[in-house]
XYZ file of C-alpha atoms in Angstrom:
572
model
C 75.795 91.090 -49.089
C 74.986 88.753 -51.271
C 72.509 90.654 -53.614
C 75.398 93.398 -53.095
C 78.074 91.161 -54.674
C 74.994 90.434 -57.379
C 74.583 94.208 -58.070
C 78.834 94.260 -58.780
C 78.284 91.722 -61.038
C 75.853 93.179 -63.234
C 77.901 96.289 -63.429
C 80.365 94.934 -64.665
C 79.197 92.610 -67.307
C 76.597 95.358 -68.308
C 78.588 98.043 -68.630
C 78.643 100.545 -65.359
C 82.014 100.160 -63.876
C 84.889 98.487 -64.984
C 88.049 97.967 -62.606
C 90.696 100.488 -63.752
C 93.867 99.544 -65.865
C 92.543 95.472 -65.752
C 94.631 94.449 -68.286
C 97.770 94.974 -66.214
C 96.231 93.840 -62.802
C 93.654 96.716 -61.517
C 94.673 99.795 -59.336
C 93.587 99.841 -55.945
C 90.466 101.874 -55.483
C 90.331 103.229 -59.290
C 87.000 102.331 -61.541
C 86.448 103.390 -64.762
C 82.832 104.163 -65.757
C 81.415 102.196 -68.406
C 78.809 103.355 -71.314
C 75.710 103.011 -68.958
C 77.806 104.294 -66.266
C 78.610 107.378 -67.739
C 74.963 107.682 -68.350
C 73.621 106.918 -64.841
C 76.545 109.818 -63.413
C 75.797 112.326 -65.895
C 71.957 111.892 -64.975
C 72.435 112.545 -61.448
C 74.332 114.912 -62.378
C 72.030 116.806 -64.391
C 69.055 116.162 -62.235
C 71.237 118.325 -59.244
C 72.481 121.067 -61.264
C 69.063 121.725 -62.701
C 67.288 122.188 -59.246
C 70.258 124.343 -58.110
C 71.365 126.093 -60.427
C 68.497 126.230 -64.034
C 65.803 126.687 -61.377
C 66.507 129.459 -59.254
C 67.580 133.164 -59.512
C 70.211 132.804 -56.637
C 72.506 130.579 -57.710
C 75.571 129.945 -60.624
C 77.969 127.634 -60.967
C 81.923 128.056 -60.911
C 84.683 124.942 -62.178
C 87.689 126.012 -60.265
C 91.239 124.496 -61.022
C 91.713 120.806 -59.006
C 95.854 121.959 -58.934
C 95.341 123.672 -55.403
C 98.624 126.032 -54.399
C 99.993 125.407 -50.595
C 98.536 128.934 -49.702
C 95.197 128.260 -49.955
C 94.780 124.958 -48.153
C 97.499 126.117 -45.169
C 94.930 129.221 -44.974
C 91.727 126.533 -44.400
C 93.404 124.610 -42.458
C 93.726 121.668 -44.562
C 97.547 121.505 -44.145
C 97.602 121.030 -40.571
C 93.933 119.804 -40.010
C 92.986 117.532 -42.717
C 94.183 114.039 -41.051
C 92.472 110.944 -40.028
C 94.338 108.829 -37.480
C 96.210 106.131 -39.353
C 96.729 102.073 -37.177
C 98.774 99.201 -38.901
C 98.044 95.393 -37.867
C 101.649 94.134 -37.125
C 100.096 90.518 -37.805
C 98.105 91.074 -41.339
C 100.004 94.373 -42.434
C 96.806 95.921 -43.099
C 96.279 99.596 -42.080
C 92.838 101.204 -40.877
C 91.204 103.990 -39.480
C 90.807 102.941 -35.552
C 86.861 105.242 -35.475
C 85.864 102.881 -37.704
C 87.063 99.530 -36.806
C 85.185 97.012 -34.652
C 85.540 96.274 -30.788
C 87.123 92.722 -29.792
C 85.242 89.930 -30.194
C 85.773 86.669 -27.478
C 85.041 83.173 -27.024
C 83.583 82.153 -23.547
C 86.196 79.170 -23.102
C 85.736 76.421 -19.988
C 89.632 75.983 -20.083
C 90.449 79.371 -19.849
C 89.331 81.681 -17.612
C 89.122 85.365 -19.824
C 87.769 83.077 -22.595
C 89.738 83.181 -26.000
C 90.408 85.754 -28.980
C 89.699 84.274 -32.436
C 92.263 85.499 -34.903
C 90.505 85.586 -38.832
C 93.015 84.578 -41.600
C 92.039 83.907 -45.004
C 93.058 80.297 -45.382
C 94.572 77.525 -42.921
C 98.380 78.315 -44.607
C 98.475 81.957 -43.577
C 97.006 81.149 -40.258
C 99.636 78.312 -39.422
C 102.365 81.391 -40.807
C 100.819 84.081 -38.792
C 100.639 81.751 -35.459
C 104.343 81.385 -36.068
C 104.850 85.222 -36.462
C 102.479 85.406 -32.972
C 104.691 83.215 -31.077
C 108.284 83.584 -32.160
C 108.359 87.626 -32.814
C 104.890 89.719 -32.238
C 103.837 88.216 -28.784
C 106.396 85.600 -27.413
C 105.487 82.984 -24.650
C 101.573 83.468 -25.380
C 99.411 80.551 -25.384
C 97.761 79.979 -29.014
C 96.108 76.776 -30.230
C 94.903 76.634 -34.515
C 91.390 75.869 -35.214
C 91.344 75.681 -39.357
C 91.660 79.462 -40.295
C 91.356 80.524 -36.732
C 94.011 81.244 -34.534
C 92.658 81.800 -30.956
C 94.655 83.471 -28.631
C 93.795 82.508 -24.870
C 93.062 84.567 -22.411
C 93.001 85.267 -18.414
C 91.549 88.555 -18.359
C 90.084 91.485 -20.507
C 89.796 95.621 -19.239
C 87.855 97.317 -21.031
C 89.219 101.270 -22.040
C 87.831 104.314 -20.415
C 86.001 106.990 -22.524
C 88.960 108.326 -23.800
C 89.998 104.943 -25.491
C 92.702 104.886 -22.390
C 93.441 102.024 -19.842
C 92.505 98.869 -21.929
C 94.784 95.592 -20.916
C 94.434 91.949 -22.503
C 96.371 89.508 -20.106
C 97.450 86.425 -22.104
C 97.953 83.328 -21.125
C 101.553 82.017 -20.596
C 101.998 78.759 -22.682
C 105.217 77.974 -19.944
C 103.311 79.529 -17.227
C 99.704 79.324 -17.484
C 98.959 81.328 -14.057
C 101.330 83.816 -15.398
C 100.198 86.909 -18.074
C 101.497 88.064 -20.974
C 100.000 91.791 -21.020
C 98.885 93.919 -24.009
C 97.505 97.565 -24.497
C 94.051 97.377 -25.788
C 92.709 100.852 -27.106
C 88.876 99.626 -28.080
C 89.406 98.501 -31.382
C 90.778 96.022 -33.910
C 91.806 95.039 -37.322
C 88.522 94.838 -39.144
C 88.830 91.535 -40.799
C 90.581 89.459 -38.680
C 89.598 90.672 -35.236
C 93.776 90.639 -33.934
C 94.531 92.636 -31.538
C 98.412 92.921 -32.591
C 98.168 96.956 -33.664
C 100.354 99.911 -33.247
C 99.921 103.493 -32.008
C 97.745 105.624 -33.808
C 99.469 108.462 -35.667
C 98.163 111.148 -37.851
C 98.195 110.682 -41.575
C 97.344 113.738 -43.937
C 94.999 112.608 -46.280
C 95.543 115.275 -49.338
C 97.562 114.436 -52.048
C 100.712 116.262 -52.701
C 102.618 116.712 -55.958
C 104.790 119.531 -57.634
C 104.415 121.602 -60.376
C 108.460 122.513 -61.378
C 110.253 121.536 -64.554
C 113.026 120.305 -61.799
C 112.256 116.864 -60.814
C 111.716 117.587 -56.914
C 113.414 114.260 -56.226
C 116.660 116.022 -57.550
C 116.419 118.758 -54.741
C 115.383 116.214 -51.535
C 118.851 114.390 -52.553
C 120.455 117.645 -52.726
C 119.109 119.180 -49.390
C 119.380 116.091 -47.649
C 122.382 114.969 -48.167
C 124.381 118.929 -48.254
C 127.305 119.380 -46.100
C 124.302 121.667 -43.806
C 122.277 119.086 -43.170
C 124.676 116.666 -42.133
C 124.603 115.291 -37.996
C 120.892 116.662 -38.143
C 118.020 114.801 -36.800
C 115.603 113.436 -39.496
C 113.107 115.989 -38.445
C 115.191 118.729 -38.904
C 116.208 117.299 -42.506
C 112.841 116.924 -43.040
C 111.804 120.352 -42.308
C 114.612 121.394 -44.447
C 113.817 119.725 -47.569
C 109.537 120.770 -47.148
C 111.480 124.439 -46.853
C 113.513 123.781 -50.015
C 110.190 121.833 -51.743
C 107.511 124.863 -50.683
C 107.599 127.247 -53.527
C 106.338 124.699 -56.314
C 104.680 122.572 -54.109
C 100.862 122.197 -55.068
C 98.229 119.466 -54.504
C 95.233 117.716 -55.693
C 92.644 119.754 -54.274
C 90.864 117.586 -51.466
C 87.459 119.528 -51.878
C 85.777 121.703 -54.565
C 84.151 124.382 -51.989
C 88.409 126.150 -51.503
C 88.080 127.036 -55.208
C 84.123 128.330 -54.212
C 85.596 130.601 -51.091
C 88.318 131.918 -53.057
C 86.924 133.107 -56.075
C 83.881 135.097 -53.844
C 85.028 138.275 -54.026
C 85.158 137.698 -58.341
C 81.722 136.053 -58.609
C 80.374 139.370 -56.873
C 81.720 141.313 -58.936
C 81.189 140.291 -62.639
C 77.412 138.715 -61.549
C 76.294 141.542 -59.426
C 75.043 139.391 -56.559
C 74.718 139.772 -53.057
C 74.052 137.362 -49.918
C 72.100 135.627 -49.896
C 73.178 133.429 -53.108
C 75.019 130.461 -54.252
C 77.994 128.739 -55.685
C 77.480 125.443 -56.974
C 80.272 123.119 -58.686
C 80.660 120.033 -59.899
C 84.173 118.340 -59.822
C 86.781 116.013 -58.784
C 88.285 115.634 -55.890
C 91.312 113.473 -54.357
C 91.778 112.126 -50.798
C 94.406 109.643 -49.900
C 91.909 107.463 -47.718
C 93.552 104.582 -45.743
C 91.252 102.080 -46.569
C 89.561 102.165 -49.758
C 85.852 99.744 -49.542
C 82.881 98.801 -50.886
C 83.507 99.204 -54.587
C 83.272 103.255 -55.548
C 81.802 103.635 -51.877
C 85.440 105.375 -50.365
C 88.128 105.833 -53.342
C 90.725 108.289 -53.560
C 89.255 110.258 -56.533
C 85.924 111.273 -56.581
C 83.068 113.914 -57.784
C 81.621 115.961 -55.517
C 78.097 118.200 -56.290
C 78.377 121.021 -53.947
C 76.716 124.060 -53.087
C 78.308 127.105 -50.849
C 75.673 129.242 -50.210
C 76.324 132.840 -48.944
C 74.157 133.924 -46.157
C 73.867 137.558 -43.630
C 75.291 136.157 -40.588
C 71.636 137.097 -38.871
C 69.123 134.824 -41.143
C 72.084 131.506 -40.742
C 69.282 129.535 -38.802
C 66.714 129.787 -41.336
C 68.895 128.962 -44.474
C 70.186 126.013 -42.650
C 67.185 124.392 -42.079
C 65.890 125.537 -45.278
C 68.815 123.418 -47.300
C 68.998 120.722 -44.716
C 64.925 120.025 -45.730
C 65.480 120.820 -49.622
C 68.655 118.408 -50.178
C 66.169 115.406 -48.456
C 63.402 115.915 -50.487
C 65.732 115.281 -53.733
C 66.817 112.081 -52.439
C 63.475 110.774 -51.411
C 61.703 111.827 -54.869
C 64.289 109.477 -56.710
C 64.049 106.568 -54.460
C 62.380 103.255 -54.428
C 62.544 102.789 -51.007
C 62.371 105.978 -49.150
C 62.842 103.861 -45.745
C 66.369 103.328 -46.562
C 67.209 106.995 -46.604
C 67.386 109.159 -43.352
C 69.164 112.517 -42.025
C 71.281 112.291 -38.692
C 72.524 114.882 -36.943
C 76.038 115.007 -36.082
C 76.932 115.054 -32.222
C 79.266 118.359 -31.220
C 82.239 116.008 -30.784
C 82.285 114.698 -34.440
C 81.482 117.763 -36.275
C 84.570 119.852 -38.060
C 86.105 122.289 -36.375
C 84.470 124.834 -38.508
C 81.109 123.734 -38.522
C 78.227 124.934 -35.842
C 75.785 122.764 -37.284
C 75.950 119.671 -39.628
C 73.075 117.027 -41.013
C 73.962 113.761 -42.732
C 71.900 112.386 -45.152
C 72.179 108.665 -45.113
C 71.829 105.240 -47.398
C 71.055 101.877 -45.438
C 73.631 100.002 -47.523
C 74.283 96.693 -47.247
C 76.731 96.991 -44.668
C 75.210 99.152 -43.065
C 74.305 103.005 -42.502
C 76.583 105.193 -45.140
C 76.819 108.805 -45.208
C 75.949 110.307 -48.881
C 75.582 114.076 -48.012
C 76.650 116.757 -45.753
C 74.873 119.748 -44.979
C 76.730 121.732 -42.869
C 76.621 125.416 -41.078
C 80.221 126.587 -42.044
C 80.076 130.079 -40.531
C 82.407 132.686 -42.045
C 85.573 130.558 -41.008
C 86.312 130.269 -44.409
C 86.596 133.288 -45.678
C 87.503 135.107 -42.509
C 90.439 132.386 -43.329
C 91.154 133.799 -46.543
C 90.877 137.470 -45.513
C 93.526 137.121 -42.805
C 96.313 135.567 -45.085
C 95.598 136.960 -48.472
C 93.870 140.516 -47.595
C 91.126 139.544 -49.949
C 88.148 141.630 -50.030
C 85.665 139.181 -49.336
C 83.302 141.615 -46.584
C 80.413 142.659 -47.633
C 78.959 146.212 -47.404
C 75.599 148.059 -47.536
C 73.787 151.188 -47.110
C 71.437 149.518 -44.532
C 70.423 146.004 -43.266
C 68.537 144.303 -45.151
C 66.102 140.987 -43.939
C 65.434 138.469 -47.213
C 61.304 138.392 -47.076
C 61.324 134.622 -47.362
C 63.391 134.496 -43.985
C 61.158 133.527 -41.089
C 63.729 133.113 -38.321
C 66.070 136.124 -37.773
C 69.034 136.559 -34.939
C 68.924 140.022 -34.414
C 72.227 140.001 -32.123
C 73.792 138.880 -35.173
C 72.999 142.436 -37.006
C 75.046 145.063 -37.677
C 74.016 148.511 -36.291
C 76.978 150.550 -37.833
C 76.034 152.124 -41.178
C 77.320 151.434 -43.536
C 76.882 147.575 -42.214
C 79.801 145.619 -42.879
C 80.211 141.759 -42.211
C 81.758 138.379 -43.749
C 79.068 136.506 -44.954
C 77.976 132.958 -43.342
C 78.357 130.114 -44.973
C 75.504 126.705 -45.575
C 77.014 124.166 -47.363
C 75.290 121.202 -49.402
C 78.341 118.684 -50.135
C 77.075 115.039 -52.165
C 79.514 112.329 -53.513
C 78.400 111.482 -56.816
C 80.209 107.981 -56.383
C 78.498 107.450 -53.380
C 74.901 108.976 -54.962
C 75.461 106.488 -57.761
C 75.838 103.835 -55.564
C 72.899 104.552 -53.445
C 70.418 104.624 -56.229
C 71.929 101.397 -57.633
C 71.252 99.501 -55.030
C 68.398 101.242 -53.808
C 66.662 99.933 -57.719
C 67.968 96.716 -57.609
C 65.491 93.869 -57.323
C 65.734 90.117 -57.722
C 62.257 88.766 -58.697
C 61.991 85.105 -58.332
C 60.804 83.261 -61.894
C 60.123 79.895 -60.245
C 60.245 76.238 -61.062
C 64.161 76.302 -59.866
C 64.763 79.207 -62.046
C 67.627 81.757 -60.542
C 66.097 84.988 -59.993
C 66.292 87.509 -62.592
C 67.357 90.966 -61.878
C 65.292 94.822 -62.400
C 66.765 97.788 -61.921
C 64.197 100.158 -60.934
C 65.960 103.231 -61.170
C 63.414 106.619 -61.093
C 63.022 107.378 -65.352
C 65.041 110.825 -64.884
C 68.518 108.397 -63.772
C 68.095 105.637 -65.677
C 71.135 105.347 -68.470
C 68.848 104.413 -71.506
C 65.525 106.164 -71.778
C 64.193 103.758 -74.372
C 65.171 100.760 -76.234
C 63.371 99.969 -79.854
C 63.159 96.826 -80.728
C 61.992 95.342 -84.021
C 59.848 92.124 -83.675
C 62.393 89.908 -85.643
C 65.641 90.532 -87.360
C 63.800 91.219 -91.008
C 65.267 94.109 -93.017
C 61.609 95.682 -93.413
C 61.059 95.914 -89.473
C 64.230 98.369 -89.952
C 63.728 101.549 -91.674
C 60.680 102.535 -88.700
C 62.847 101.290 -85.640
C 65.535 103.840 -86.803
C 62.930 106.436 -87.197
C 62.077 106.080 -83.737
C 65.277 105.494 -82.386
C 66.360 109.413 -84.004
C 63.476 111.005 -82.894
C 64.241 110.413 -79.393
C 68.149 110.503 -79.440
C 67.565 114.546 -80.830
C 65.747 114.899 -77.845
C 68.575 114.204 -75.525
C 67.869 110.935 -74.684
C 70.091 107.582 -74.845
C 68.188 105.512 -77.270
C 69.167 102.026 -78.482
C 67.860 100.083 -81.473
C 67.950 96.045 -80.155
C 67.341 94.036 -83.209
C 69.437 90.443 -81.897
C 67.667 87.754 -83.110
C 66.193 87.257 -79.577
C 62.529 85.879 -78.508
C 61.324 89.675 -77.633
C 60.533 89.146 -73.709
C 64.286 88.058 -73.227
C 64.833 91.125 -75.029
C 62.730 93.548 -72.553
C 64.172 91.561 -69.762
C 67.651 92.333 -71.002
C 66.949 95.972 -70.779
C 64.779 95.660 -67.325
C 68.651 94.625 -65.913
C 70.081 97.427 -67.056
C 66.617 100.111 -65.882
C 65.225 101.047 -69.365
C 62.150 102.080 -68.142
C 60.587 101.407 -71.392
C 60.710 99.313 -74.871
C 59.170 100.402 -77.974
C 58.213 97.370 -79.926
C 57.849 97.682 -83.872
C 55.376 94.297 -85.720
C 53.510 93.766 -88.797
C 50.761 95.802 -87.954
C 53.228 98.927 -87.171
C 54.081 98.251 -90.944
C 50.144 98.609 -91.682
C 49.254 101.655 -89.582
C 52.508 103.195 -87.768
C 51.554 102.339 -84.529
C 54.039 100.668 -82.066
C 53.868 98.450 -78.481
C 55.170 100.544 -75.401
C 55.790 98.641 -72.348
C 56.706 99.989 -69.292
C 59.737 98.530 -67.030
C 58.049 98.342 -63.385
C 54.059 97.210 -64.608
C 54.677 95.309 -67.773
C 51.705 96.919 -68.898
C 51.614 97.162 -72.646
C 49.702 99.915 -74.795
C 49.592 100.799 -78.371
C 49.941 104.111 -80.416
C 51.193 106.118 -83.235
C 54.863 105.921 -83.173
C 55.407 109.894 -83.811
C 53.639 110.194 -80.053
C 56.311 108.146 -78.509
C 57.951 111.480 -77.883
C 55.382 113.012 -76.136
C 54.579 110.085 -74.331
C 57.866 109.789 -72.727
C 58.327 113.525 -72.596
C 55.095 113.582 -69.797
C 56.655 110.873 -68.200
C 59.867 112.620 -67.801
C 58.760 116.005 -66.685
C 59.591 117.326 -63.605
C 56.976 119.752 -62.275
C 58.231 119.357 -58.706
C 58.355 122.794 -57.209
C 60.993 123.986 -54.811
């Protein structure tokens, strides 16, 4: 975690993310992207759209509205499904998701006979304050003793929950009684950073965020509907269902995926493009998700861009195109990565896939902390659109004169074809779904290195990022800050910006290796360097980032040069 908190730190001092609204104390979970990182997203960025969308035949792209109507997500489900089950720590306050928090962790102790429960606080004042809370109000009569920041809470025995997270008991010990408990519920999990136990009930928390789009201020109407001579004596569920009632018609949200605006607009995309399954949808966008815990700098946040592809298969060649995305979507990860180790695909178990899924593959970063999920592929079926038929009568099924087998498909399920003619059906649904946040953050850490300079020096730090992500292409830099040096940098510098690339001109009055190790930080994969010779004959020093190796030529094939480097003749 170290060379993690590293990484942060050159981000932020070198311009890739910046923490959102710092002048007036930050907001939670919001980054702005800097210069670079702007650069480093829009690469990415680029690099997907062009293999899905520039280099086929079977594929456009769509930007859909992210104000989502309540029709459309109560129709997918998102309404009533989208939740993740929400636990607050009555101790630290903090809330959590309870599938992703740790088990308990114990002390063998010779004085107690369960062992004890070390409690994490940040510092020995709020652990003194929270043993108080323990004792006097959250757990009263329970034998704690302070240890520095730890509170450890003894123990006489420990049951461990059944498979259904049901039947777990802690028995404390009795400070007044010691061969007395104190019992507690124990459901398998607990606060994440400070290991108490002290939690409440899981409950479900919808994670979509839900505003209104009315030139009454809605906060005008709950006071009206809640506090009307109708509602009055009511239970606060039936005043709540009242004022949702009153709230419905111009209540919208920030849509929580881009593929709703995808399924919608099918029927339209059809139409004006003349295409027929099997094709694609791709779309780049925002999206908004009120996460419980936000971690790991732009790792979870509550906005976030999303790269996804819906693409639109006959129910009867589903297998094929599922396993013919699943293997695609890998191969781009692995062609930008350093170390191709750290990426993998797992398959998702039947019990943790969505309800609408048949089949779904993770791709995954080894991240610091861990295994992270950066990509979804996923076997959506027709729920989607069946969804969408059966509330909004769109015409979303397909129909043709006879069945017809693509000639790339290999694997066919013939139970799954029509034999009515004209053959009608709702077409199937493979889904490619990337967080650009997350894809940005992979690649980041995935090219950053630490080389070691010696003789006491700290490290210094390369970002190896693959040429096609890296923010600046190429940085010119004139051998000293003399006016003549000048006129041939710029040259340079504008023949290379009108191609499209981020070019800077670095003329600081800076010894010319700390110069190229300036820009290694930052993953210029290479430096042009203009000297008294280049004033002679027009040629200039290249060096490359990852080598160092150093060559010299005509400064009008610097273009070229870098053009070879950057091409991608990778085929699909």
């Amino acid at each position: 975690m170290a060379a993690f908190r590293a990484l942060l730190d050159l981000c932020k001092r070198r311009g890739f993310l910046y923490q959102s609204a710092e002048i007036y104390g930050g907001l939670r979970g919001a980054y702005d992207y800097g210069p670079l990182g702007v650069e480093l997203k829009k690469n990415i960025l680029n690099s997907w759209w062009q293999r899905h969308v520039y280099w086929r035949d079977d594929v456009v792209g769509l930007d859909t509205s992210i104000l989502t109507p309540h029709p459309v997500l109560k129709a997918s489900g998102h309404v009533d499904e989208f939740t993740d089950l929400l636990v607050d720590c009555v101790l630290t306050k903090e809330r959590f998701r309870p599938d992703k928090a740790p088990t308990l962790e114990f002390i063998s102790s010779k004085d107690t006979p369960g062992g004890r429960i070390p409690v994490e606080a940040p510092d020995k004042a709020t652990a003194k304050a929270w043993q108080q809370l323990i004792q006097e109000q959250i757990a009263p009569g329970i034998q704690t003793t302070l240890e520095g920041k730890r509170i450890m809470l003894h123990v006489n025995s420990f049951v461990k929950p059944d498979a259904k997270g049901e039947g777990g008991r802690i028995d404390f010990v009795s400070a007044s009684m010691p061969e007395q408990s104190i019992s507690l519920e124990y459901n398998g999990y607990v606060e994440p950073n400070s290991n108490s136990p002290f939690l409440t009930a899981s409950r479900p928390f919808n994670l979509m965020f839900k505003t209104f789009l009315d030139p009454i201020d809605p906060i005008d109407r709950v006071i009206q509907t809640a506090t009307s001579q109708e509602q009055q004596n009511k239970s606060q569920g039936a005043i709540r269902e009242a004022v949702d009632q009153v709230l419905k018609p111009s209540t919208v949200y920030l849509r929580p995926e881009t593929a709703q605006g995808v399924f919608i607009n099918f029927e339209q995309v059809t139409r004006t493009m003349n295409k027929r399954p099997p094709f694609g949808i791709a779309q780049v966008g925002k999206s908004f998700r009120n996460e419980i815990r936000l971690e790991h700098g732009i790792f979870r946040t509550p906005e976030f861009e999303q790269l996804e592809l819906e693409y639109f298969i006959p129910p009867w060649e589903s297998s094929h195109w599922f396993k013919y995305w699943r293997e695609l979507r890998f191969k781009w990860w692995l062609e930008h990565a350093c170390h191709k180790e750290n990426f993998r695909q797992r398959d998702h178990e039947k019990n943790e896939m969505a309800h609408y899924a048949s089949s779904c593959t993770d791709v995954e970063y080894k991240y610091p902390w861990g295994w992270g999920e950066v990509e979804g592929v996923a076997h959506r079926g027709n729920y989607d659109l069946t969804q969408h038929i059966k509330n909004s009568n769109a015409a979303f099924e397909v129909v043709e004169d006879e069945v017809r087998v693509s000639p790339s498909v290999m694997e066919v399920d013939e139970c799954l074809i029509p034999t009515e003619k004209p053959a009608r059906y709702v077409p199937h649904v493979i889904e490619s779904s990337c967080g650009l946040n997350r894809t940005m953050l992979a690649y980041l850490c995935d090219a950053f290195h630490q080389v070691s300079e010696g003789n006491n020096k700290p490290p210094r730090s390369i970002l190896r990022l693959h040429p096609r992500l890296a923010p600046v292409k190429c940085a010119v830099m004139p051998l000293t800050g003399k006016p003549e040096f000048m006129p041939l940098a710029e040259s340079i510098a504008k023949s290379l910006r009108r191609r499209g690339w981020f070019t800077m001109v670095e003329a600081q009055k800076l010894k010319i290796g700390k110069r190229y190790y300036r820009h290694d930080e930052i993953g210029t994969p290479w430096c042009v360097t203009v000297d008294y010779q280049s004033l002679e004959d027009e040629t200039v020093t290249i060096r490359d980032r990852d080598t160092g190796n150093q060559q010299r030529m005509h400064w009008r094939d610097i273009q070229r040069f870098i053009g070879d480097k950057l091409m991608d003749d990778e085929e699909l």
